[in-house]
Structures are given as C-alpha cells and as structure tokens.
Tab-separated table of C-alpha atoms in Angstrom:
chain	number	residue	atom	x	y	z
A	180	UNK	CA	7.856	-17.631	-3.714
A	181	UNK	CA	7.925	-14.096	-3.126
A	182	UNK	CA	10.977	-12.134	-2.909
A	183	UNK	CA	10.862	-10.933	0.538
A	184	UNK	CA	8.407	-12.312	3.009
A	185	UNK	CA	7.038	-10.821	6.152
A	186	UNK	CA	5.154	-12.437	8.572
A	187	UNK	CA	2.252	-10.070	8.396
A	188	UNK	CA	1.469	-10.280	12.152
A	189	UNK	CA	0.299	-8.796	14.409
A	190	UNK	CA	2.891	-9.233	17.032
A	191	UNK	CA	0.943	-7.879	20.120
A	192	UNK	CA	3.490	-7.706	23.349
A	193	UNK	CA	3.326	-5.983	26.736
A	194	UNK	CA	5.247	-2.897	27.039
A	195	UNK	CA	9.053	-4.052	28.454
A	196	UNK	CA	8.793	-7.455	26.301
A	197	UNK	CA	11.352	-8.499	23.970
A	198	UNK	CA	10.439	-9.181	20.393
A	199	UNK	CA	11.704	-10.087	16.734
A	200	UNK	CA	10.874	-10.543	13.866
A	201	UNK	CA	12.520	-11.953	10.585
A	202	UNK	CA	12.626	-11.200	6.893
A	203	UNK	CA	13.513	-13.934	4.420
A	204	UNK	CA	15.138	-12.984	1.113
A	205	UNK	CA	14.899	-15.129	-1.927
A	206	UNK	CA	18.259	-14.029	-4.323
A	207	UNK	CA	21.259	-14.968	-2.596
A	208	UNK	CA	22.747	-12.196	-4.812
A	209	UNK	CA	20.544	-9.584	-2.558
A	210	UNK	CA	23.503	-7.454	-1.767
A	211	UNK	CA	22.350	-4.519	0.730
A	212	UNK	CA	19.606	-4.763	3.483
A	213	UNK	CA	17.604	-2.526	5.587
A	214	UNK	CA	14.830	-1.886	8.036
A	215	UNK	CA	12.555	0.826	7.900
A	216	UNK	CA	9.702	1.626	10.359
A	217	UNK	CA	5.882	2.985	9.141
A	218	UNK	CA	3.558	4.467	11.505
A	219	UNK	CA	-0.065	4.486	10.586
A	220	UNK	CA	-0.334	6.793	7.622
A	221	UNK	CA	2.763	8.123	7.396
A	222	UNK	CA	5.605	8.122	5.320
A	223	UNK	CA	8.399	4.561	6.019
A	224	UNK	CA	11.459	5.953	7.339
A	225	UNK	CA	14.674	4.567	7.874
A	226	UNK	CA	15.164	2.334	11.191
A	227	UNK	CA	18.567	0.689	10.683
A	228	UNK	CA	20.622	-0.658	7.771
A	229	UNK	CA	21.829	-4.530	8.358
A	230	UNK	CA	25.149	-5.231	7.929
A	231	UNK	CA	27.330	-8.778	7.723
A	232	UNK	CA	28.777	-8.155	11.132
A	233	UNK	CA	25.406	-6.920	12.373
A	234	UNK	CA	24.110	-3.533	13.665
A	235	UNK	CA	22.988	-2.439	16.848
A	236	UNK	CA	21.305	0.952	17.785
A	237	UNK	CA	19.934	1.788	21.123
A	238	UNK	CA	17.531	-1.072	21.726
A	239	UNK	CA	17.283	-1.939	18.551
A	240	UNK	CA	19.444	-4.825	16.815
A	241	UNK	CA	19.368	-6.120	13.436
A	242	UNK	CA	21.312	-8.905	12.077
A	243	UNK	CA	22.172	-10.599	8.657
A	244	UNK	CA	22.064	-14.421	8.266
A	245	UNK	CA	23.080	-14.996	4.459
A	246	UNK	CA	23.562	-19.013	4.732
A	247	UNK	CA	19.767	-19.196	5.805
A	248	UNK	CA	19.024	-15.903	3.678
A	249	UNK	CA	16.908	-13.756	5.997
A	250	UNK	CA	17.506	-10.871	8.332
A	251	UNK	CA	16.127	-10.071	11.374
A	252	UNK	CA	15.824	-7.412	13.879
A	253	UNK	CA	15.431	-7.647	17.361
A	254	UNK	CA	13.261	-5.055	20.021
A	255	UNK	CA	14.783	-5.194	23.578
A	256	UNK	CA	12.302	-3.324	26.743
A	257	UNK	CA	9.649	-2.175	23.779
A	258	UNK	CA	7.921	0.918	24.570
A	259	UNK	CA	4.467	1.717	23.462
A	260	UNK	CA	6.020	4.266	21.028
A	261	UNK	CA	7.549	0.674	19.104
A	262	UNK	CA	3.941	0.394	18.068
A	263	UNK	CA	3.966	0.701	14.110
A	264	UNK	CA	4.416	-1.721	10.827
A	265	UNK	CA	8.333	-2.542	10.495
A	266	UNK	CA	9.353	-3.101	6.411
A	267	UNK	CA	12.433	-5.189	5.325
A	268	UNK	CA	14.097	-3.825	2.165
A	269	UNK	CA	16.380	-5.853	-0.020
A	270	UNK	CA	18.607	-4.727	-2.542
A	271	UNK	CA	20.235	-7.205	-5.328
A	272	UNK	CA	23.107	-6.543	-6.686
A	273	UNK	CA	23.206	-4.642	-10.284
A	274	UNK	CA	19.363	-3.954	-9.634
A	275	UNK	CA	18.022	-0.373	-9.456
A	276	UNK	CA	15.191	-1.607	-7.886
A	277	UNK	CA	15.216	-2.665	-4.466
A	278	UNK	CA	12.420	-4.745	-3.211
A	279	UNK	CA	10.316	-4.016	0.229
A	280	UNK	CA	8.278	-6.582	2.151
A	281	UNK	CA	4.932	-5.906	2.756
A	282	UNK	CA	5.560	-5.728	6.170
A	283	UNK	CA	4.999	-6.827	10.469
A	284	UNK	CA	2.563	-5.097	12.499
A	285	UNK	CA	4.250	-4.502	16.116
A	286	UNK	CA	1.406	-3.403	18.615
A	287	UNK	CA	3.077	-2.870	22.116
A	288	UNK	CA	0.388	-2.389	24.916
A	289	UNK	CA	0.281	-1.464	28.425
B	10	UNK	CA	15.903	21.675	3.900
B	11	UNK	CA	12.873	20.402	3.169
B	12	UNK	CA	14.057	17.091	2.363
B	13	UNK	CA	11.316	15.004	0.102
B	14	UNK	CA	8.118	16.759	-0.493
B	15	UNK	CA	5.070	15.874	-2.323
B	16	UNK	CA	1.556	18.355	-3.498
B	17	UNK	CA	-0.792	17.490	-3.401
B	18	UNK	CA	-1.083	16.074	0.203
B	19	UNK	CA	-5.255	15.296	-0.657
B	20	UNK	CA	-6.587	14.817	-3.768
B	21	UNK	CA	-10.434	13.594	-5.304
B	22	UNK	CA	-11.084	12.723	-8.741
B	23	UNK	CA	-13.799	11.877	-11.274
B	24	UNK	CA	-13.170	8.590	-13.085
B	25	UNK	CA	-11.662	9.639	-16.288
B	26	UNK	CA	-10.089	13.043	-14.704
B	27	UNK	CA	-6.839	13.824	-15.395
B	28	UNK	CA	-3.626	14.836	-12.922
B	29	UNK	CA	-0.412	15.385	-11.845
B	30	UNK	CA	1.292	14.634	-8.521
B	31	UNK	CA	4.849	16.445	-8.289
B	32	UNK	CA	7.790	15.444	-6.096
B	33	UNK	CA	10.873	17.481	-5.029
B	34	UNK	CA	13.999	16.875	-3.189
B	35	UNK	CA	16.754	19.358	-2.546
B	36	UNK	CA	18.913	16.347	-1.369
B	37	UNK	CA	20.695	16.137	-4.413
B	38	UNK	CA	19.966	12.106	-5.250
B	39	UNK	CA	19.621	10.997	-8.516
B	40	UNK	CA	17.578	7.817	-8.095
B	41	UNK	CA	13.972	8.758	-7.657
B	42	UNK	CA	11.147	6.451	-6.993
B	43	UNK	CA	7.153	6.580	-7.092
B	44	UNK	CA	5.130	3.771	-5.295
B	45	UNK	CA	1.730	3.191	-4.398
B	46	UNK	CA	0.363	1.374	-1.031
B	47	UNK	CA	-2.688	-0.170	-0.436
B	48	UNK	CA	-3.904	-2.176	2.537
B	49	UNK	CA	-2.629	-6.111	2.613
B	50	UNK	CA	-0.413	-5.213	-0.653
B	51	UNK	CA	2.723	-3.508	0.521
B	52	UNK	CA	4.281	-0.815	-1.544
B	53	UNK	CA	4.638	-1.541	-4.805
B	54	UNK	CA	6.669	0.376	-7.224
B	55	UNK	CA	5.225	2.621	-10.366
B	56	UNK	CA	8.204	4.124	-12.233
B	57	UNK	CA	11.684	5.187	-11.254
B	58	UNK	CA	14.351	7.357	-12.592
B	59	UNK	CA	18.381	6.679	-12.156
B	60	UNK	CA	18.776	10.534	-13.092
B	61	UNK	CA	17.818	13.442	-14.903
B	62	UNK	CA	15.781	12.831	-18.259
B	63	UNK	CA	15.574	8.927	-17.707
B	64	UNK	CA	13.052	7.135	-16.542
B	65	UNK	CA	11.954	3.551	-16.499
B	66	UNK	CA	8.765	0.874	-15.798
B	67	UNK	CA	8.182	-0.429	-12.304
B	68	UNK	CA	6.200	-3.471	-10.845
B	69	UNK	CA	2.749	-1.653	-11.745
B	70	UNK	CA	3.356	0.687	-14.361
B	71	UNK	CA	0.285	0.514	-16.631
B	72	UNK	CA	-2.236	3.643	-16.677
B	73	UNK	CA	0.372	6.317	-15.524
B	74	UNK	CA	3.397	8.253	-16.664
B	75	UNK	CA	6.478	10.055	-15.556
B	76	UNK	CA	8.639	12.662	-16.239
B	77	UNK	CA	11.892	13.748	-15.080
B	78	UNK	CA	12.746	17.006	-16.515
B	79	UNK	CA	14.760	18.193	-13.505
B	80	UNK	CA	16.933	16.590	-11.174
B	81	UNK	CA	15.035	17.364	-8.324
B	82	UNK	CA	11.679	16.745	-9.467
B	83	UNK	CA	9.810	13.545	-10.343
B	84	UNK	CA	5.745	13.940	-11.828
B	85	UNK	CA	3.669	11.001	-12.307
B	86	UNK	CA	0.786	11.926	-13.908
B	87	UNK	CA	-2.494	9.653	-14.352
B	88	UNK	CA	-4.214	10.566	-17.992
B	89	UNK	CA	-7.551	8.956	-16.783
B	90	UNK	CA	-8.064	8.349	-13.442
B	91	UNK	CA	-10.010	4.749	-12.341
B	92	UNK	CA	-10.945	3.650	-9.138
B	93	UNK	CA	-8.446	0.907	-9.144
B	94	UNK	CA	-6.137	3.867	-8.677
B	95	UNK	CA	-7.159	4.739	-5.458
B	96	UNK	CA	-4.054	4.475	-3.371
B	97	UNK	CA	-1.876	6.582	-1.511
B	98	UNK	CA	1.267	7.437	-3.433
B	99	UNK	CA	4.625	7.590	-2.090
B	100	UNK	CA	7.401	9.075	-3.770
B	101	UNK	CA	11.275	8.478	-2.557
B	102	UNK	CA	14.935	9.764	-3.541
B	103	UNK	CA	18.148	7.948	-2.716
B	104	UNK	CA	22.213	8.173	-3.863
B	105	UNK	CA	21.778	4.782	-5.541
B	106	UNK	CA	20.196	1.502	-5.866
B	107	UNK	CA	22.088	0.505	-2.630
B	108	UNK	CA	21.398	3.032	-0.785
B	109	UNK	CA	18.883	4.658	1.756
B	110	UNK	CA	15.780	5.899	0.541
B	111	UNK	CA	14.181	9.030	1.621
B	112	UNK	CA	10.186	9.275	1.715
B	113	UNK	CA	7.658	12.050	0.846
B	114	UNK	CA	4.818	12.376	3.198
B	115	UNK	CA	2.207	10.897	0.626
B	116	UNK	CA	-0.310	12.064	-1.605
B	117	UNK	CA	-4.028	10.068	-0.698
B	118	UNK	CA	-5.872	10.176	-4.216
B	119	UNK	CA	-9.585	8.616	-4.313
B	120	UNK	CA	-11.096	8.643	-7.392
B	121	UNK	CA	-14.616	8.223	-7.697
C-alpha cells in the first residue's frame, strides 16, 4: 500500500458545484498535513495546511480524520480558476522527508 | 525577494553530457529539497539537505549528486545524462521537516 493515495481523477464539475476529494495516509504516526495546488506546468504551491480542529479558508475547507487516517478538502461554488491538480502532503513524525501524493485532477467547466 | 529560484529554466542534453542545475533561496530555510515529476508518477524526491554541508539520499537517488556548500544554494548535478532522466526538476526550501515547503519554478531537462 502506498503511503499516500490520491484518487487520480479527473473530477470534472460545472462551475458553482461543490466538490471533495480525500487523501488517505498510511502511518498513523504522520504528524503534519497539507494541501498544495499545481497548475499545469508550474511550480505546487501551498493551498492550506490541515489541522486536528480543521481549517477553513475562503471557500476552501480542509479537514483531518486521524481514526480513519485520511484528510480531505472540500471546494464550495468552484470557479473555473479551481481548475488544476490538488497534492496531499504528509509528514511523519521524526522524518525529514515528507511524502506527497501523486495527486487529483479538478477540471471545473462552464 | 526572490523567494526560490532555479537556472536553468530549459535545458537539452546529449546522452552522456554532463550538468548542473542550481537552486537559491534568500528565505533563510535550512531544509532543501530536489524532486523530479513525470506524468502518472507524482513527484518523487532526489536528495535533500537538513542544512549547510549535509546532504542525504532520496526515493530516486541513483545517477545524480548534490552539493550544499552554502546555505542558500542546493546543485544537483547529473555526471552523464540518460534519457530516463528526462523530467522536470523541482527544487523546494522549508524551516523543517514539518513545515511548508516553498517551490522553484522548475527546470524541464530532455536529454536526447
């Protein structure tokens, strides 16, 4: 089993939909978790970072579920802008490594 | 600031060519990264270094090598290129192992 899994996608929604995706973590010792966003040929940048209580930004929310071991993140009223690959990151504890997924397409269309 | 940068932005090579891809931050971190990314594979990481004058083996490590002279900049250098090599190469920075990590803009090497 991998580390961190992605479902690959592509999630293709109508502008204004809602839409999430998960991440599912394999070491329950993962310690620190965030999402970064990709656009096509370009550099990953930092979306949001997920905490316990959860983390909300905008239209954007991102949650932590560490019974079930996954996190998630949630797109409210998606814009075509959304449109990019969305990367889960992973971090375990006492590791200087942390681990990405390989990714979810998000393709928002008129 | 320029944050992250990365030269060069293009590159071709000649199997068996040598080179050298440089990275510098002015952010101050002392974890530094290089991946690579090809399609369907994700990023996958090449070498690291938690500071200045250390260095250490990633997921792929085998036909490149590092150096970390400076804090603020990071080579990887490929002694003789291959195809398989072909990738676009990301380099990143970050405070710690926990923490954020900043990206470079990418360097797109084919070698031929």
């Amino acid at each position: 089993r991998k580390e961190v899994e992605q479902d690959p996608g592509p999630f293709n929604v109508p502008e204004g939909a809602t839409v999430a995706f998960n991440c599912t973590y394999s070491n329950s010792a993962s310690q620190s978790f965030f999402w970064y966003r990709q656009d096509c040929r370009k550099e990953p940048k930092l979306l949001m970072s997920v905490y316990s209580s959860g983390n909300e930004d905008g239209r954007f929310t991102a949650q932590l579920n560490r019974a079930s071991q996954y996190i998630s993140l949630l797109i409210r009223d998606s814009k075509l802008s959304d449109s990019a690959t969305y990367l889960c990151v992973v971090n375990v504890g006492g590791s200087y490594i942390p681990t990405f997924g390989r990714g979810t397409s998000l393709i928002v269309h008129p | 600031n320029a944050g992250v940068t990365q030269t060069p932005k293009f590159r071709v090579l000649k199997t068996g060519q040598s080179m050298t891809l440089l990275c510098a931050q002015d952010m101050n971190h002392e974890y530094m990264y290089w991946y690579r990314q090809d399609p369907g594979m994700g990023l996958r990481l090449i070498h690291y270094s938690v500071g200045e004058g250390t260095t250490a083996k990633g997921e792929v490590p085998d036909g490149y090598n590092v150096s970390r002279l400076k804090k603020q900049n990071f080579l990887l250098g490929l002694e003789s290129a291959a195809p398989s090599q072909t990738s676009v190469y990301f380099c990143a920075t970050g405070r710690g192992p926990t923490d954020t990590q900043y990206f470079g803009p990418g360097t797109r090497l084919t070698v031929l």
